[in-house]
Short mmCIF file of C-alpha atoms and ligand atoms in Angstrom, two decimals:
data_model
loop_
_atom_site.label_atom_id
_atom_site.label_comp_id
_atom_site.label_asym_id
_atom_site.label_seq_id
_atom_site.Cartn_x
_atom_site.Cartn_y
_atom_site.Cartn_z
CA MET A 1476 245.22 -67.03 90.01
CA GLN A 1477 244.55 -69.98 87.83
CA ASP A 1478 242.29 -71.37 90.58
CA LEU A 1479 240.24 -68.21 90.43
CA VAL A 1480 239.81 -68.56 86.68
CA ASP A 1481 239.02 -72.27 86.91
CA SER A 1482 236.34 -71.76 89.50
CA ALA A 1483 234.86 -68.88 87.46
CA LEU A 1484 234.78 -71.16 84.42
CA GLU A 1485 233.15 -73.86 86.50
CA ARG A 1486 230.47 -71.41 87.66
CA ILE A 1487 229.74 -70.38 84.10
CA ASN A 1488 229.48 -73.93 82.83
CA SER A 1489 227.24 -75.02 85.63
CA ALA A 1490 224.63 -72.26 85.08
CA GLY A 1491 221.36 -74.11 84.45
CA THR A 1492 219.26 -71.31 83.00
CA ALA A 1493 219.67 -68.04 81.15
CA ALA A 1494 218.84 -66.20 84.40
CA ASP A 1495 221.54 -68.13 86.34
CA LEU A 1496 223.99 -67.34 83.60
CA GLU A 1497 223.23 -63.65 83.83
CA VAL A 1498 224.00 -63.67 87.56
CA VAL A 1499 227.27 -65.47 86.89
CA ARG A 1500 228.11 -63.01 84.13
CA VAL A 1501 227.87 -60.08 86.52
CA ASP A 1502 229.94 -61.92 89.17
CA VAL A 1503 232.64 -63.10 86.81
CA LEU A 1504 232.84 -60.64 83.95
CA GLY A 1505 231.32 -57.59 85.64
CA ARG A 1506 233.14 -54.55 86.99
CA LYS A 1507 233.86 -56.30 90.32
CA GLY A 1508 234.32 -59.74 88.83
CA VAL A 1509 237.25 -62.11 88.61
CA LEU A 1510 238.99 -60.21 85.86
CA ALA A 1511 238.79 -56.99 87.85
CA GLN A 1512 240.32 -58.80 90.84
CA LEU A 1513 243.19 -60.05 88.69
CA SER A 1514 243.99 -56.51 87.64
CA LYS A 1515 243.66 -55.06 91.13
CA ASP A 1516 247.32 -55.19 92.26
CA MET A 1517 248.81 -54.38 88.85
CA GLY A 1518 250.30 -51.15 90.16
CA LYS A 1519 252.57 -53.04 92.54
CA LEU A 1520 254.07 -55.30 89.87
CA THR A 1521 257.35 -54.88 88.01
CA ALA A 1522 257.25 -54.12 84.31
CA ASP A 1523 257.89 -57.77 83.37
CA GLU A 1524 255.31 -59.03 85.82
CA LYS A 1525 252.83 -56.55 84.39
CA VAL A 1526 253.38 -57.97 80.89
CA ALA A 1527 252.96 -61.55 82.14
CA ARG A 1528 249.85 -60.60 84.19
CA GLY A 1529 248.37 -58.74 81.20
CA LYS A 1530 248.80 -61.79 78.99
CA PHE A 1531 247.27 -64.02 81.63
CA ILE A 1532 244.30 -61.68 82.09
CA ASN A 1533 243.70 -61.49 78.34
CA ALA A 1534 243.79 -65.28 77.98
CA ALA A 1535 241.48 -65.69 81.01
CA LYS A 1536 239.11 -63.06 79.63
CA GLN A 1537 238.90 -64.83 76.31
CA THR A 1538 238.32 -68.23 77.92
CA LEU A 1539 235.59 -66.95 80.22
CA GLU A 1540 233.87 -64.85 77.58
CA THR A 1541 233.90 -67.69 75.08
CA ALA A 1542 232.37 -70.05 77.63
CA TYR A 1543 229.79 -67.44 78.58
CA GLU A 1544 228.83 -66.64 74.96
CA SER A 1545 228.49 -70.23 73.89
CA LEU A 1546 226.19 -71.01 76.83
CA ARG A 1547 224.23 -67.78 76.26
CA ASP A 1548 223.70 -68.72 72.58
CA ARG A 1549 222.64 -72.23 73.54
CA PHE A 1550 220.03 -70.91 75.98
CA ALA A 1551 218.76 -68.44 73.35
CA SER A 1552 218.40 -71.10 70.69
CA GLU A 1553 216.65 -73.46 73.13
CA ALA A 1554 214.25 -70.65 74.07
CA LEU A 1555 213.52 -69.94 70.41
CA THR A 1556 212.90 -73.60 69.63
CA ALA A 1557 210.58 -73.90 72.62
CA ARG A 1558 208.69 -70.80 71.46
CA LEU A 1559 208.40 -72.07 67.89
CA ASP A 1560 207.14 -75.41 69.19
CA SER A 1561 204.53 -73.77 71.37
CA GLU A 1562 203.39 -71.32 68.66
CA TRP A 1563 203.50 -73.79 65.75
CA LEU A 1564 200.84 -73.06 63.18
CA ASP A 1565 199.62 -75.40 60.41
CA LEU A 1566 198.83 -73.01 57.58
CA THR A 1567 197.11 -75.76 55.62
CA VAL A 1568 194.34 -76.25 58.16
CA PRO A 1569 191.17 -74.47 56.93
CA ALA A 1570 190.35 -71.49 59.14
CA PRO A 1571 187.39 -72.15 61.42
CA GLY A 1572 184.14 -70.80 60.04
CA VAL A 1573 185.32 -70.46 56.43
CA LYS A 1574 183.32 -72.77 54.19
CA PRO A 1575 184.70 -73.99 50.87
CA GLY A 1576 183.11 -72.17 47.94
CA ALA A 1577 181.56 -73.62 44.81
CA LEU A 1578 180.97 -72.63 41.23
CA HIS A 1579 178.02 -70.35 40.62
CA PRO A 1580 175.09 -72.19 39.01
CA ILE A 1581 175.43 -70.03 35.88
CA THR A 1582 179.06 -71.12 35.55
CA GLN A 1583 178.10 -74.76 36.08
CA ILE A 1584 175.51 -74.68 33.28
CA GLN A 1585 177.77 -72.61 31.03
CA TRP A 1586 180.51 -75.25 31.34
CA GLU A 1587 178.01 -78.03 30.62
CA ILE A 1588 176.92 -76.28 27.42
CA GLU A 1589 180.52 -75.58 26.41
CA ASP A 1590 181.33 -79.29 26.78
CA LEU A 1591 178.30 -80.23 24.71
CA PHE A 1592 179.11 -77.85 21.86
CA ARG A 1593 182.79 -78.72 21.88
CA SER A 1594 181.73 -82.33 21.34
CA LEU A 1595 179.74 -81.12 18.31
CA GLY A 1596 182.79 -79.43 16.78
CA PHE A 1597 182.16 -75.86 17.98
CA SER A 1598 184.92 -73.49 19.18
CA VAL A 1599 184.33 -71.50 22.37
CA LEU A 1600 185.05 -67.78 21.88
CA ASP A 1601 185.31 -64.91 24.33
CA GLY A 1602 184.54 -61.30 23.49
CA PRO A 1603 185.03 -57.98 25.29
CA GLU A 1604 182.30 -56.66 27.59
CA VAL A 1605 183.18 -53.13 26.53
CA GLU A 1606 182.36 -53.27 22.82
CA THR A 1607 182.51 -50.96 19.84
CA GLU A 1608 179.33 -49.58 18.37
CA HIS A 1609 180.33 -51.30 15.12
CA HIS A 1610 180.47 -54.82 16.60
CA ASN A 1611 177.45 -54.44 18.86
CA PHE A 1612 175.15 -52.78 16.30
CA ASP A 1613 176.32 -51.69 12.82
CA ALA A 1614 177.96 -54.95 11.72
CA LEU A 1615 174.77 -56.73 12.84
CA ASN A 1616 172.63 -54.69 10.48
CA ILE A 1617 171.48 -52.26 13.18
CA PRO A 1618 172.59 -48.79 11.96
CA ALA A 1619 172.40 -45.71 14.21
CA ASP A 1620 168.94 -44.67 13.04
CA HIS A 1621 167.43 -48.18 13.25
CA PRO A 1622 164.53 -48.65 15.70
CA ALA A 1623 165.99 -52.02 16.76
CA ARG A 1624 168.57 -50.06 18.78
CA ASP A 1625 165.76 -49.04 21.11
CA MET A 1626 165.11 -52.68 22.00
CA GLN A 1627 168.54 -52.83 23.65
CA ASP A 1628 169.21 -49.60 25.53
CA THR A 1629 172.64 -49.65 27.08
CA PHE A 1630 175.39 -47.79 28.89
CA TRP A 1631 177.62 -45.71 26.60
CA LEU A 1632 181.17 -44.66 27.39
CA ASP A 1633 182.47 -41.21 26.50
CA ALA A 1634 185.44 -42.76 24.69
CA GLY A 1635 185.41 -44.25 21.21
CA GLY A 1636 187.57 -45.07 18.20
CA PRO A 1637 187.39 -45.61 14.44
CA LEU A 1638 184.72 -48.29 14.99
CA GLY A 1639 182.40 -45.91 16.82
CA ARG A 1640 181.75 -45.20 20.46
CA PHE A 1641 182.39 -47.76 23.18
CA LEU A 1642 179.47 -49.24 25.09
CA LEU A 1643 178.70 -52.11 27.46
CA ARG A 1644 177.62 -54.84 25.05
CA THR A 1645 173.88 -55.46 25.07
CA HIS A 1646 174.14 -59.03 23.80
CA THR A 1647 176.73 -61.65 22.91
CA SER A 1648 175.94 -61.26 19.19
CA PRO A 1649 178.99 -58.98 18.59
CA VAL A 1650 181.10 -62.11 19.12
CA GLN A 1651 179.45 -63.47 15.94
CA VAL A 1652 181.16 -60.60 14.13
CA ARG A 1653 184.46 -61.25 15.90
CA GLY A 1654 184.13 -64.95 14.99
CA MET A 1655 183.60 -64.10 11.32
CA GLU A 1656 186.63 -61.79 11.48
CA SER A 1657 188.93 -64.35 13.05
CA LEU A 1658 187.88 -67.93 12.19
CA PRO A 1659 188.27 -69.70 8.86
CA LEU A 1660 185.18 -71.02 7.03
CA PRO A 1661 183.26 -73.22 7.52
CA LEU A 1662 182.91 -72.21 11.16
CA ARG A 1663 181.08 -73.33 14.28
CA MET A 1664 181.36 -71.26 17.44
CA ILE A 1665 179.67 -70.44 20.70
CA ALA A 1666 180.38 -67.44 22.91
CA PRO A 1667 179.09 -67.29 26.48
CA GLY A 1668 179.33 -64.05 28.42
CA ARG A 1669 177.92 -61.21 30.45
CA VAL A 1670 175.79 -58.54 28.84
CA PHE A 1671 174.28 -55.29 30.08
CA ARG A 1672 171.08 -53.39 29.46
CA ASN A 1673 169.61 -50.22 30.81
CA GLU A 1674 166.31 -51.66 31.88
CA SER A 1675 164.08 -52.04 34.90
CA VAL A 1676 164.70 -55.09 37.00
CA ASP A 1677 161.85 -57.52 37.76
CA ALA A 1678 161.45 -61.27 38.39
CA SER A 1679 162.77 -62.18 34.93
CA HIS A 1680 164.80 -59.09 33.87
CA GLU A 1681 168.21 -58.01 35.12
CA HIS A 1682 170.39 -55.11 33.97
CA THR A 1683 173.37 -57.51 33.96
CA PHE A 1684 172.81 -61.06 32.79
CA TYR A 1685 174.37 -63.89 30.79
CA GLN A 1686 173.78 -65.00 27.24
CA LEU A 1687 175.36 -67.70 25.14
CA GLU A 1688 175.73 -66.99 21.45
CA GLY A 1689 175.99 -69.72 18.84
CA MET A 1690 176.78 -69.56 15.15
CA MET A 1691 177.41 -72.01 12.36
CA ILE A 1692 178.42 -70.99 8.83
CA ASP A 1693 178.71 -73.61 6.11
CA LYS A 1694 177.21 -74.50 2.71
CA ASN A 1695 173.46 -75.14 2.64
CA VAL A 1696 172.68 -74.64 6.31
CA SER A 1697 168.94 -74.94 6.89
CA VAL A 1698 166.34 -74.17 9.54
CA GLY A 1699 166.27 -77.94 10.05
CA ASN A 1700 169.95 -77.83 11.14
CA LEU A 1701 169.16 -74.95 13.48
CA ILE A 1702 166.28 -76.79 15.12
CA TYR A 1703 168.39 -79.93 15.51
CA PHE A 1704 171.04 -78.04 17.51
CA MET A 1705 168.45 -76.20 19.61
CA LYS A 1706 166.74 -79.48 20.55
CA THR A 1707 170.07 -81.15 21.32
CA LEU A 1708 170.95 -78.25 23.60
CA LEU A 1709 167.67 -78.26 25.51
CA SER A 1710 167.48 -82.01 26.03
CA ALA A 1711 171.12 -82.07 27.25
CA ILE A 1712 170.40 -79.35 29.80
CA PHE A 1713 166.96 -80.41 31.02
CA LYS A 1714 167.52 -84.18 30.70
CA ARG A 1715 163.78 -84.55 30.20
CA GLU A 1716 161.06 -83.62 27.77
CA VAL A 1717 160.32 -79.86 27.83
CA THR A 1718 157.62 -78.14 25.82
CA VAL A 1719 158.85 -75.47 23.43
CA ARG A 1720 157.26 -73.32 20.78
CA LEU A 1721 158.79 -71.64 17.78
CA ARG A 1722 157.30 -68.41 16.50
CA PRO A 1723 158.49 -65.71 14.15
CA GLY A 1724 160.80 -63.18 15.78
CA TYR A 1725 162.44 -60.04 14.47
CA PHE A 1726 166.16 -59.43 14.74
CA PRO A 1727 167.88 -57.41 12.00
CA PHE A 1728 170.80 -59.86 11.84
CA VAL A 1729 168.76 -62.98 11.02
CA GLU A 1730 166.29 -63.74 8.25
CA PRO A 1731 164.06 -65.61 8.90
CA GLY A 1732 164.19 -65.03 12.67
CA PHE A 1733 162.48 -67.04 15.41
CA GLU A 1734 161.70 -66.85 19.07
CA LEU A 1735 162.05 -70.21 20.76
CA ASP A 1736 160.09 -70.12 24.01
CA ILE A 1737 159.96 -72.74 26.72
CA ARG A 1738 156.84 -73.67 28.70
CA CYS A 1739 157.39 -71.95 32.06
CA LEU A 1740 158.85 -74.49 34.46
CA ILE A 1741 158.10 -72.30 37.47
CA CYS A 1742 154.32 -72.40 37.15
CA GLY A 1743 153.97 -75.17 34.56
CA GLY A 1744 151.77 -73.01 32.34
CA PRO A 1745 148.96 -71.19 34.19
CA GLY A 1746 151.09 -68.03 34.56
CA CYS A 1747 153.37 -66.41 37.16
CA PRO A 1748 155.58 -63.30 37.50
CA VAL A 1749 158.51 -65.06 35.76
CA CYS A 1750 156.55 -65.75 32.55
CA LYS A 1751 154.58 -62.52 32.96
CA GLN A 1752 151.41 -64.63 33.32
CA SER A 1753 151.82 -65.99 29.76
CA GLY A 1754 152.91 -69.54 30.55
CA TRP A 1755 155.92 -69.16 28.20
CA VAL A 1756 159.46 -67.85 28.76
CA GLU A 1757 161.52 -66.34 25.94
CA LEU A 1758 164.73 -68.30 25.98
CA LEU A 1759 166.40 -68.90 22.68
CA PRO A 1760 165.96 -66.42 19.84
CA CYS A 1761 167.55 -67.67 16.64
CA GLY A 1762 167.45 -67.64 12.86
CA LEU A 1763 169.36 -67.92 9.62
CA ILE A 1764 172.08 -65.28 9.34
CA ASN A 1765 171.01 -62.28 7.31
CA PRO A 1766 173.09 -62.17 4.06
CA HIS A 1767 173.90 -58.46 4.75
CA VAL A 1768 175.62 -59.48 7.98
CA LEU A 1769 177.73 -62.04 6.14
CA SER A 1770 178.79 -59.55 3.46
CA LYS A 1771 179.54 -56.82 6.03
CA SER A 1772 182.10 -59.25 7.49
CA GLY A 1773 183.53 -60.09 4.07
CA ILE A 1774 181.78 -63.45 3.57
CA ASP A 1775 180.16 -64.15 0.20
CA PRO A 1776 176.47 -64.90 0.92
CA THR A 1777 176.03 -66.62 -2.43
CA GLN A 1778 178.54 -69.27 -1.30
CA TRP A 1779 177.90 -69.48 2.44
CA ASN A 1780 175.00 -69.31 4.82
CA GLY A 1781 174.40 -70.18 8.44
CA PHE A 1782 172.37 -69.97 11.59
CA ALA A 1783 172.81 -68.04 14.83
CA PHE A 1784 171.16 -68.17 18.21
CA GLY A 1785 171.35 -66.13 21.40
CA LEU A 1786 170.47 -68.23 24.44
CA GLY A 1787 169.33 -66.38 27.57
CA LEU A 1788 171.71 -68.29 29.84
CA THR A 1789 170.52 -66.70 33.07
CA ARG A 1790 166.92 -67.56 32.21
CA LEU A 1791 167.91 -71.10 31.28
CA VAL A 1792 169.45 -71.53 34.74
CA MET A 1793 166.21 -70.20 36.26
CA MET A 1794 164.23 -72.78 34.32
CA ARG A 1795 166.58 -75.64 35.09
CA TYR A 1796 166.48 -75.05 38.85
CA ALA A 1797 162.98 -73.53 39.06
CA ILE A 1798 164.34 -70.24 40.45
CA ASP A 1799 161.38 -67.93 40.76
CA ASP A 1800 163.22 -64.60 40.75
CA ILE A 1801 166.24 -63.67 38.61
CA ARG A 1802 167.55 -61.38 41.37
CA TRP A 1803 168.60 -64.39 43.47
CA LEU A 1804 171.34 -65.16 40.94
CA GLN A 1805 173.28 -61.96 41.59
CA SER A 1806 172.30 -61.57 45.21
CA GLY A 1807 175.46 -63.18 46.58
CA ASP A 1808 173.21 -64.71 49.23
CA LEU A 1809 174.94 -67.84 50.55
CA ARG A 1810 171.63 -69.39 51.64
CA PHE A 1811 170.74 -69.43 47.95
CA LEU A 1812 174.16 -70.36 46.56
CA ASP A 1813 174.78 -73.20 49.03
CA GLN A 1814 171.98 -75.17 47.39
CA PHE A 1815 174.08 -75.68 44.26
CA LYS A 1816 177.13 -77.16 45.96
CA SER A 1817 176.04 -80.79 46.07
CA GLU A 1818 175.16 -80.67 42.37
CA GLN A 1819 178.65 -79.49 41.54
CA PHE A 1820 180.45 -82.00 43.71
CA ALA A 1821 178.29 -84.80 42.34
CA GLN A 1822 179.62 -84.11 38.84
C1 FA5 B 1313 169.19 -60.85 21.64
O1 FA5 B 1313 169.91 -60.41 22.53
C2 FA5 B 1313 169.78 -61.35 20.36
N1 FA5 B 1313 171.16 -60.97 20.27
C3 FA5 B 1313 169.61 -62.86 20.28
C4 FA5 B 1313 169.84 -63.49 18.93
C5 FA5 B 1313 171.09 -64.00 18.64
C6 FA5 B 1313 168.82 -63.55 18.00
C7 FA5 B 1313 171.30 -64.58 17.40
C8 FA5 B 1313 169.03 -64.14 16.78
C9 FA5 B 1313 170.28 -64.67 16.48
P1 FA5 B 1313 167.02 -60.76 23.08
O2 FA5 B 1313 167.08 -59.33 23.38
O3 FA5 B 1313 165.68 -61.34 22.88
O4 FA5 B 1313 167.91 -61.12 21.78
O5 FA5 B 1313 167.75 -61.56 24.23
C10 FA5 B 1313 168.03 -62.92 24.11
C11 FA5 B 1313 167.62 -63.67 25.37
O6 FA5 B 1313 168.28 -63.07 26.49
C12 FA5 B 1313 166.13 -63.57 25.72
O7 FA5 B 1313 165.40 -64.58 25.07
C13 FA5 B 1313 166.14 -63.80 27.20
O8 FA5 B 1313 166.19 -65.18 27.50
C14 FA5 B 1313 167.43 -63.15 27.61
N2 FA5 B 1313 167.21 -61.80 28.13
C15 FA5 B 1313 166.92 -60.67 27.44
N3 FA5 B 1313 166.81 -59.62 28.26
C16 FA5 B 1313 167.03 -60.08 29.50
C17 FA5 B 1313 167.10 -59.47 30.79
N4 FA5 B 1313 166.92 -58.17 30.96
N5 FA5 B 1313 167.37 -60.25 31.86
C18 FA5 B 1313 167.58 -61.58 31.70
N6 FA5 B 1313 167.56 -62.21 30.51
C19 FA5 B 1313 167.29 -61.47 29.42
#
């Protein structure tokens, strides 16, 4: 009997593959296998012999099953390892056909200007794109019945609060008000961001574009200070001489107010669709802060004054890279965007 068990064990241990082992399992442990043979003549045995045979069969069963299971598990683990090796995937390898992205040219220039103004002691503020009527208009000296509201038609929300209805901000100037509410005096701040207007789109006008607001409040701020900062900004961005002109401009929140225009860098002056054939592009309206605006935000205009400007950031990017149509900037067209990669990686 022991021989039978030994040779069954030998057969199990010498199975070379999972398939061989399965055949052996049926032969040895199956219904007609060794164990079944050992039980075959049980009926002819005495009671004591039956007990001894039962014990023997149980021990044999355990030995054979243990040998079988350990070999079965070994084959399974080897199969799994082989499969993992063959299907091994390096998740860090870039997928074929996916090109690394880059910062949008507006973001690149915005960051450059932020760095410049930080170096001049300005804080960089962020404001909400969904604004209150108070911050976007009233606090800037543009009450509900003022014609200046027509210059910036926008998208109104049904909801509102104690500070009036909500709207998509038409300019970054509301962040001036938020700056006056939150920063101690004297203050220097800039606020880049996205603004929205309900207007027809053409080569130089978008419904959604970027501005960069700037404001300085101190004692005895002059137009000379304002012009100094505007010139510093333009020469840092263009890194060359650009022709500008300053002319009076009307904005209810500055007095006096100016329009700073840049000689069109697309056509160089003779006229094109970007400059509406005028040779000049409106870029940087600015002025000294209207005393009413200061007092509306709780600042004493007899003690403090300041300047503010509202750079057309999207237009500045157009001028810097000679982009002849503003619509390229929001097109998401990779043929356009790819051109700005090398510039970014060079920095
Ligand atoms: C304003 O938005 C004022 N808040 C600017 C200001 C701030 C004046 C502080 C004084 C003191 P304006 O509507 O002109 O002004 O817009 C400012 C600049 O944004 C323009 O010079 C122009 O460069 C840009 N801009 C205006 N409308 C568009 C448009 N639809 N698409 C692209 N750029 C525009």
